[in-house]
CSV table of C-alpha atoms in Angstrom, one decimal:
chain,number,residue,atom,x,y,z
A,582,MET,CA,-5.9,19.8,36.6
A,583,LEU,CA,-6.4,21.7,33.2
A,584,ASN,CA,-2.9,23.7,34.5
A,585,LEU,CA,-1.2,20.0,35.1
A,586,TYR,CA,-2.3,18.7,31.5
A,587,LYS,CA,-1.5,22.0,29.9
A,588,PRO,CA,2.4,21.6,28.9
A,589,ARG,CA,1.6,17.8,28.2
A,590,ARG,CA,-1.1,18.8,25.3
A,591,GLN,CA,2.3,22.1,24.3
A,592,ALA,CA,4.4,19.8,24.2
A,593,ILE,CA,2.8,17.1,21.8
A,594,ALA,CA,1.5,20.4,19.3
A,595,LYS,CA,5.0,21.5,19.7
A,596,ALA,CA,5.9,17.8,17.9
A,597,LEU,CA,3.1,17.9,15.8
A,598,THR,CA,4.4,20.2,14.5
A,599,ALA,CA,7.0,18.3,11.6
A,600,LEU,CA,4.2,17.5,9.7
A,601,GLU,CA,3.6,20.2,8.6
A,602,THR,CA,6.6,19.7,6.5
A,603,TYR,CA,5.0,17.3,5.1
A,604,GLY,CA,2.1,18.7,4.1
A,605,VAL,CA,-0.6,18.1,6.9
A,606,SER,CA,-2.9,20.7,7.1
A,607,PRO,CA,-2.6,22.8,10.5
A,608,LEU,CA,-6.0,21.9,11.7
A,609,ILE,CA,-5.6,18.2,11.0
A,610,LEU,CA,-2.6,18.3,13.3
A,611,ASP,CA,-4.4,20.5,16.1
A,612,LYS,CA,-7.0,17.9,16.1
A,613,PHE,CA,-4.5,15.2,16.4
A,614,ALA,CA,-3.0,16.8,19.0
A,615,HIS,CA,-6.4,17.1,21.0
A,616,ILE,CA,-6.8,12.7,20.6
A,617,LEU,CA,-2.9,12.7,21.6
A,618,ASP,CA,-3.7,14.5,24.4
A,619,GLU,CA,-7.2,13.8,25.7
A,620,GLN,CA,-8.1,10.2,24.7
A,621,ASP,CA,-8.7,7.4,27.6
A,622,ASP,CA,-4.9,5.5,27.6
A,623,ARG,CA,-6.4,2.5,26.0
A,624,GLU,CA,-6.9,4.9,22.5
A,625,LEU,CA,-3.8,5.7,22.1
A,626,PHE,CA,-2.2,1.8,23.4
A,627,HIS,CA,-1.7,-0.3,20.3
A,628,ALA,CA,-3.9,1.9,18.7
A,629,ASN,CA,-6.6,1.3,15.8
A,630,PRO,CA,-5.3,3.5,12.8
A,631,ARG,CA,-8.4,3.3,11.6
A,632,MET,CA,-10.2,3.9,14.8
A,633,LEU,CA,-8.7,7.4,14.5
A,634,ALA,CA,-9.3,7.4,11.3
A,635,THR,CA,-12.9,8.3,12.8
A,636,HIS,CA,-12.1,10.2,15.2
A,637,LEU,CA,-10.3,12.7,12.9
A,638,GLN,CA,-12.9,12.3,10.4
A,639,ILE,CA,-10.4,11.3,7.3
A,640,SER,CA,-9.8,8.5,5.4
A,641,GLU,CA,-7.0,5.3,5.9
A,642,ARG,CA,-5.0,6.2,3.7
A,643,GLU,CA,-3.7,10.0,4.9
A,644,MET,CA,-4.8,8.4,8.1
A,645,LEU,CA,-2.0,5.9,8.2
A,646,GLN,CA,0.6,8.9,5.6
A,647,ILE,CA,0.1,11.1,9.1
A,648,LEU,CA,1.1,8.1,11.3
A,649,VAL,CA,4.1,6.9,8.9
A,650,MET,CA,5.4,10.9,8.6
A,651,GLY,CA,5.0,10.5,12.8
A,652,VAL,CA,7.2,7.2,13.4
A,653,LYS,CA,10.1,9.2,11.9
A,654,GLU,CA,9.6,12.4,13.6
A,655,GLY,CA,9.0,10.5,17.0
A,656,ILE,CA,5.4,11.2,17.7
A,657,VAL,CA,4.5,7.8,17.3
A,658,THR,CA,5.7,4.0,17.5
A,659,LEU,CA,5.0,1.8,15.2
A,660,ASN,CA,4.1,-2.1,16.2
A,661,TRP,CA,3.9,-4.9,14.6
A,662,GLU,CA,1.7,-7.5,15.7
A,663,VAL,CA,1.6,-11.1,15.4
A,664,GLN,CA,-2.5,-13.3,15.7
A,665,CYS,CA,-2.1,-17.1,16.8
A,666,PRO,CA,-4.0,-18.5,14.6
A,667,ALA,CA,-4.8,-20.9,16.7
A,668,CYS,CA,-5.8,-19.5,19.8
A,669,LYS,CA,-6.5,-16.4,18.7
A,670,GLY,CA,-3.7,-14.9,20.7
A,671,ILE,CA,-2.0,-11.5,20.1
A,672,ASP,CA,1.5,-11.6,20.4
A,673,LEU,CA,3.1,-7.7,21.1
A,674,SER,CA,6.7,-7.8,20.6
A,675,PRO,CA,7.2,-7.0,17.7
A,676,THR,CA,8.3,-3.6,17.0
A,677,HIS,CA,10.2,-3.9,13.4
A,678,PHE,CA,9.3,-5.0,10.1
A,679,CYS,CA,12.5,-6.6,10.6
A,680,GLU,CA,11.3,-8.4,13.5
A,681,LEU,CA,8.9,-10.9,11.5
A,682,ARG,CA,10.1,-14.1,10.8
A,683,THR,CA,8.7,-17.1,8.1
A,684,LEU,CA,7.9,-19.3,11.0
A,685,HIS,CA,5.6,-17.5,14.2
A,686,THR,CA,5.6,-19.2,17.4
A,687,CYS,CA,3.2,-18.3,19.5
A,688,PRO,CA,4.6,-17.2,22.5
A,689,ALA,CA,1.0,-18.0,24.3
A,690,CYS,CA,0.3,-21.7,23.1
A,691,HIS,CA,3.4,-22.5,21.6
A,692,HIS,CA,1.8,-23.1,18.0
A,693,ILE,CA,4.1,-22.8,14.8
A,694,HIS,CA,3.2,-20.9,11.8
A,695,ASN,CA,4.1,-19.2,8.7
A,696,THR,CA,3.0,-16.1,8.6
A,697,SER,CA,1.1,-14.4,7.2
A,698,ALA,CA,1.4,-10.8,6.3
A,699,ASP,CA,-2.2,-9.7,5.7
A,700,GLU,CA,-3.9,-12.3,7.9
A,701,GLU,CA,-1.9,-13.1,11.1
A,702,VAL,CA,0.2,-9.5,10.9
A,703,ARG,CA,-1.6,-6.7,11.6
A,704,ILE,CA,-0.3,-2.9,12.4
A,705,SER,CA,-0.6,0.0,15.9
A,706,PHE,CA,0.6,2.8,16.5
A,707,SER,CA,1.0,4.0,20.8
A,708,ILE,CA,1.8,7.7,21.3
A,709,ASP,CA,5.9,8.3,21.9
A,710,GLU,CA,6.4,7.8,26.0
A,711,ARG,CA,8.8,11.5,25.1
A,712,LEU,CA,5.4,12.4,24.9
A,713,ARG,CA,3.0,11.1,26.8
A,714,LYS,CA,3.2,8.0,29.8
A,715,LEU,CA,0.3,5.4,29.8
A,716,GLY,CA,-1.1,4.1,32.6
A,717,ALA,CA,-1.1,0.3,33.5
A,718,THR,CA,-4.7,0.7,32.9
A,719,ALA,CA,-3.4,1.1,29.0
A,720,ASN,CA,-3.1,-2.3,28.3
A,721,ASP,CA,-6.6,-3.4,27.6
A,722,PRO,CA,-7.0,-6.9,25.3
A,723,ASP,CA,-10.6,-6.4,25.9
A,724,PHE,CA,-10.7,-3.1,25.0
A,725,ARG,CA,-8.4,-3.6,21.4
A,726,ALA,CA,-10.4,-6.2,21.0
A,727,ARG,CA,-13.5,-4.6,20.5
A,728,MET,CA,-12.2,-1.7,19.0
A,729,ASP,CA,-11.2,-4.4,15.7
A,730,ARG,CA,-14.6,-5.2,16.2
A,731,ARG,CA,-15.9,-2.2,16.0
A,732,TYR,CA,-13.7,0.0,12.8
A,733,GLY,CA,-11.9,-3.8,11.5
A,734,ILE,CA,-8.2,-4.3,11.7
A,735,VAL,CA,-5.3,-3.1,9.3
A,736,SER,CA,-3.3,-5.5,8.2
A,737,GLY,CA,0.8,-5.9,7.9
A,738,HIS,CA,0.6,-6.4,3.8
A,739,ARG,CA,-1.4,-3.0,3.8
A,740,MET,CA,1.3,-1.1,5.7
A,741,LEU,CA,4.4,-2.3,2.6
A,742,THR,CA,1.5,-1.2,-0.2
A,743,LEU,CA,1.9,2.4,1.4
A,744,GLN,CA,4.5,4.3,-0.8
A,745,THR,CA,5.3,6.9,1.8
A,746,PHE,CA,6.3,4.2,4.5
A,747,ARG,CA,9.1,2.9,1.9
A,748,GLU,CA,10.1,6.8,0.8
A,749,LEU,CA,10.4,6.9,4.5
A,750,PHE,CA,11.3,3.5,6.0
A,751,PRO,CA,13.1,2.5,2.7
A,752,ARG,CA,16.2,0.2,5.1
A,753,GLU,CA,13.0,-1.6,6.7
A,754,THR,CA,13.3,-4.6,4.6
A,755,LEU,CA,13.2,-8.7,6.0
A,756,PRO,CA,16.2,-10.5,6.6
A,757,PRO,CA,17.4,-11.6,3.7
A,758,SER,CA,16.8,-15.3,4.5
A,759,GLU,CA,12.9,-14.6,5.4
A,760,SER,CA,9.6,-14.0,4.2
A,761,LEU,CA,6.2,-13.7,4.8
A,762,LEU,CA,3.9,-15.5,3.1
A,763,VAL,CA,0.3,-12.8,1.3
A,764,ARG,CA,-2.1,-14.6,0.6
A,765,ARG,CA,-3.9,-12.5,-1.7
A,766,VAL,CA,-2.3,-9.9,-3.9
A,767,ALA,CA,-3.6,-8.0,-6.9
A,768,ILE,CA,0.2,-7.5,-9.3
A,769,LEU,CA,0.1,-5.0,-11.9
A,770,PHE,CA,2.8,-5.0,-14.2
A,771,THR,CA,2.6,-1.8,-16.9
A,772,ASP,CA,5.1,-1.2,-19.8
A,773,LEU,CA,5.1,1.6,-23.0
A,774,ALA,CA,4.3,-0.5,-26.4
A,775,GLY,CA,7.0,1.4,-29.0
A,776,SER,CA,9.2,2.4,-26.8
A,777,THR,CA,12.4,1.5,-29.1
A,778,ALA,CA,11.0,2.8,-32.0
A,779,LEU,CA,9.6,5.9,-29.7
A,780,TYR,CA,13.7,6.3,-28.5
A,781,SER,CA,15.3,5.6,-32.9
A,782,ARG,CA,12.5,8.8,-33.6
A,783,ARG,CA,13.2,10.7,-31.0
A,784,GLY,CA,16.1,10.8,-29.2
A,785,ASP,CA,17.7,9.3,-25.8
A,786,THR,CA,17.5,12.7,-24.3
A,787,ARG,CA,13.4,14.1,-26.1
A,788,ALA,CA,12.1,10.1,-25.3
A,789,PHE,CA,13.9,9.9,-21.8
A,790,ASP,CA,11.6,13.7,-21.3
A,791,LEU,CA,8.8,11.6,-22.5
A,792,VAL,CA,8.8,8.1,-20.4
A,793,ARG,CA,10.0,10.2,-17.2
A,794,LYS,CA,6.6,12.1,-17.6
A,795,HIS,CA,4.8,9.0,-17.6
A,796,PHE,CA,6.0,7.3,-14.9
A,797,ALA,CA,5.2,10.7,-12.7
A,798,LEU,CA,2.0,10.0,-13.5
A,799,LEU,CA,2.2,6.7,-13.1
A,800,PHE,CA,3.5,6.6,-9.9
A,801,ARG,CA,1.1,8.8,-8.3
A,802,LEU,CA,-2.0,7.4,-9.8
A,803,VAL,CA,-0.3,4.1,-8.0
A,804,ASP,CA,-0.3,5.3,-5.1
A,805,GLU,CA,-3.2,7.5,-4.8
A,806,HIS,CA,-4.9,4.6,-5.1
A,807,ASN,CA,-3.6,2.7,-2.1
A,808,GLY,CA,-1.0,0.1,-3.6
A,809,VAL,CA,3.3,0.9,-3.7
A,810,VAL,CA,5.9,1.1,-6.8
A,811,VAL,CA,7.6,-2.4,-6.0
A,812,LYS,CA,9.9,-1.5,-8.3
A,813,THR,CA,11.2,-0.3,-12.5
A,814,ILE,CA,12.1,-2.2,-15.0
A,815,GLY,CA,13.4,-0.1,-18.1
A,816,ASP,CA,10.1,1.2,-18.7
A,817,ALA,CA,8.4,-1.1,-16.7
A,818,VAL,CA,6.1,-0.4,-13.0
A,819,MET,CA,5.7,-3.5,-10.8
A,820,GLY,CA,2.8,-2.3,-8.9
A,821,ALA,CA,1.1,-4.0,-5.6
A,822,PHE,CA,-2.3,-3.2,-4.1
A,823,THR,CA,-4.2,-5.1,-1.2
A,824,LEU,CA,-7.6,-5.0,-3.0
A,825,PRO,CA,-8.3,-5.6,-6.6
A,826,GLY,CA,-10.5,-3.2,-7.4
A,827,ASP,CA,-7.7,-0.5,-6.4
A,828,ALA,CA,-5.4,-1.9,-8.9
A,829,ILE,CA,-8.3,-1.7,-12.3
A,830,ASN,CA,-9.0,1.9,-10.7
A,831,ALA,CA,-5.0,2.7,-11.0
A,832,ALA,CA,-5.1,0.9,-13.9
A,833,ILE,CA,-8.0,2.9,-16.0
A,834,ALA,CA,-7.1,6.1,-14.3
A,835,MET,CA,-3.5,5.4,-16.2
A,836,HIS,CA,-4.8,4.6,-19.6
A,837,GLN,CA,-6.8,8.0,-19.6
A,838,GLN,CA,-4.5,10.4,-18.3
A,839,LEU,CA,-1.6,9.0,-20.1
A,840,HIS,CA,-3.9,9.5,-22.9
A,841,ALA,CA,-4.8,13.2,-22.1
A,842,LEU,CA,-1.2,13.6,-21.7
A,843,ASN,CA,-0.3,13.2,-24.6
A,844,GLN,CA,-2.9,15.4,-25.7
A,845,GLN,CA,-1.6,18.2,-24.2
A,846,LEU,CA,1.7,17.6,-25.3
A,847,ALA,CA,0.6,17.9,-28.3
A,848,LEU,CA,2.2,14.6,-29.5
A,849,VAL,CA,1.8,13.2,-33.3
A,850,PRO,CA,-0.1,10.6,-33.2
A,851,GLU,CA,3.3,8.0,-34.3
A,852,ASP,CA,4.7,9.5,-30.9
A,853,TYR,CA,2.0,8.6,-28.5
A,854,LEU,CA,2.5,6.8,-25.4
A,855,VAL,CA,1.0,3.7,-24.9
A,856,LEU,CA,0.5,2.2,-22.8
A,857,LYS,CA,-0.1,-1.6,-21.8
A,858,VAL,CA,-0.9,-3.0,-18.3
A,859,GLY,CA,-1.3,-6.7,-16.4
A,860,ILE,CA,-3.1,-7.1,-13.4
A,861,ALA,CA,-3.1,-11.0,-11.9
A,862,LEU,CA,-4.8,-11.6,-8.8
A,863,GLY,CA,-3.5,-15.0,-6.1
A,864,PRO,CA,-1.3,-15.3,-3.3
A,865,CYS,CA,2.7,-15.0,-3.3
A,866,VAL,CA,5.8,-14.3,-0.9
A,867,SER,CA,7.3,-10.7,-0.2
A,868,VAL,CA,10.5,-11.6,0.1
A,869,THR,CA,14.1,-8.3,0.9
A,870,LEU,CA,15.6,-8.2,-3.1
A,871,ASN,CA,18.9,-6.5,-3.7
A,872,GLU,CA,17.9,-4.2,-0.2
A,873,ARG,CA,14.2,-3.2,-0.7
A,874,PRO,CA,11.4,-5.1,-1.0
A,875,ASP,CA,9.6,-7.3,-3.0
A,876,TYR,CA,7.1,-9.9,-4.4
A,877,PHE,CA,7.9,-14.1,-6.2
A,878,GLY,CA,5.6,-16.3,-6.9
A,879,THR,CA,3.3,-17.6,-9.8
A,880,THR,CA,0.7,-14.5,-9.1
A,881,VAL,CA,4.1,-12.5,-10.0
A,882,ASN,CA,5.0,-14.0,-13.1
A,883,THR,CA,1.5,-14.6,-14.5
A,884,ALA,CA,1.2,-10.7,-14.2
A,885,ALA,CA,4.0,-10.1,-16.1
A,886,ARG,CA,3.1,-12.4,-19.0
A,887,ILE,CA,-0.4,-11.2,-19.6
A,888,GLN,CA,1.6,-7.8,-19.9
A,889,ALA,CA,3.0,-8.7,-22.3
A,890,THR,CA,0.2,-10.4,-24.5
A,891,SER,CA,-1.9,-7.0,-24.7
A,892,LEU,CA,-1.7,-4.9,-27.5
A,893,GLY,CA,-1.6,-1.2,-25.9
A,894,ASN,CA,-4.7,1.1,-24.6
A,895,ALA,CA,-5.8,-2.7,-23.2
A,896,ILE,CA,-5.3,-3.9,-19.4
A,897,ALA,CA,-5.0,-8.0,-19.5
A,898,ILE,CA,-6.4,-9.6,-16.1
A,899,THR,CA,-7.0,-12.6,-14.8
A,900,GLU,CA,-10.3,-14.9,-14.3
A,901,GLU,CA,-8.8,-14.4,-10.8
A,902,MET,CA,-9.9,-10.5,-11.3
A,903,LEU,CA,-13.6,-11.5,-12.6
A,904,GLN,CA,-14.3,-13.0,-9.1
A,905,ASP,CA,-14.3,-10.2,-7.1
A,906,GLU,CA,-18.0,-7.9,-7.4
A,907,ARG,CA,-15.9,-4.5,-6.9
A,908,VAL,CA,-13.6,-5.6,-9.7
A,909,THR,CA,-17.0,-6.0,-12.4
A,910,GLN,CA,-18.2,-3.2,-11.5
A,911,THR,CA,-16.0,-1.1,-12.0
A,912,ILE,CA,-15.1,-2.5,-15.5
A,913,GLY,CA,-18.6,-2.5,-16.5
A,914,ASN,CA,-18.9,0.3,-18.6
A,915,CYS,CA,-15.2,-1.1,-20.4
A,916,HIS,CA,-14.6,-3.0,-23.5
A,917,CYS,CA,-14.2,-6.0,-22.9
A,918,GLN,CA,-12.9,-9.2,-24.8
A,919,ARG,CA,-12.3,-13.2,-23.7
A,920,ARG,CA,-9.5,-15.6,-24.8
A,921,GLU,CA,-7.6,-18.4,-23.3
A,922,VAL,CA,-3.6,-17.2,-23.7
A,923,THR,CA,-0.1,-19.7,-24.1
A,924,LEU,CA,2.2,-18.1,-21.6
A,925,LYS,CA,6.2,-19.0,-21.4
A,926,GLY,CA,6.2,-20.8,-18.4
A,927,PHE,CA,2.7,-22.2,-17.8
A,928,ASP,CA,2.0,-26.1,-18.7
A,929,GLN,CA,-1.9,-25.2,-19.7
A,930,PRO,CA,-3.7,-21.6,-21.1
A,931,VAL,CA,-4.7,-18.8,-18.9
A,932,THR,CA,-7.9,-17.5,-19.3
A,933,VAL,CA,-6.6,-13.5,-19.9
A,934,HIS,CA,-10.0,-11.2,-19.8
A,935,TYR,CA,-8.2,-7.5,-22.0
A,936,ILE,CA,-10.4,-4.5,-20.7
A,937,THR,CA,-10.6,-1.5,-22.5
A,938,PRO,CA,-11.8,1.9,-20.8
A,939,PRO,CA,-13.8,4.1,-22.0
A,940,ALA,CA,-12.2,7.6,-24.3
A,941,VAL,CA,-8.1,6.0,-24.5
A,942,ASN,CA,-8.2,5.5,-28.1
């Protein structure tokens, strides 16, 4: 029996070596090869990523990164599943993000509903049939339901906020006429205070080198805190996070590490890179703009507007952010100031909380 399966194990292990070029450790790849070869067929058909992460004893983020790399290298396939809010049935037919639509018709009960990227859409992964053909028993809805209850699902929106996915699959976008509802997302905007004066003092080349270093720092921190850089606008960055706690932790790390970068570069105080950050939490719409995934809606506009009200070295957040327990715990040691602010384009004043992290002044 072992000899029968040895060629399959060798083929899987050989395919996984492609992931070494992405920096995945050989130890993790060896464990992953064992899972892909030895696990029950049911665990490799529309597999729950959190279940796989538990098997490998790694974080959800690291597991998703490995799986996305595996999709790129033809080791696994990515499935975009849609759960009907009426009958709770799951449509397994979408195989690409571009196949999702604003309105989804349940194939079981024919209920038509808005497609929510963070509630109705979930992702799973299957081993590519060229490496292992799964038997008829692999498609076991009851087994998958038990795994989902045990480990929790990974929403489609989580994949959209994975930097690795955006980088490896830049063409995975919705058709221009379609959009997905996102019921809860933390949108983060940053900008550099006094950047115009910085360019004037340092000259374009030297100033841009500083700005480039600031971009590299922010991009890394957004990724490390489970977010994605949606786009840059001049010296500003727009990011998105599925969890508000990740957004506030990323913002605090930005301020603290930018402060450390100023010290490392031995900049004079007037040339310090000073960051302004705004974060808003709420619903928005995921769309395709300029052939890239983007977000639109009041939450996006609020985040951009409150960022502009910050004087630097502070994080401006909305009242909704403070309703998250992880956020309130995170800012417990920060200086906080509450203000009612009138924002351009808004009829009513908005309550904004300005958070100053320790060790940034």
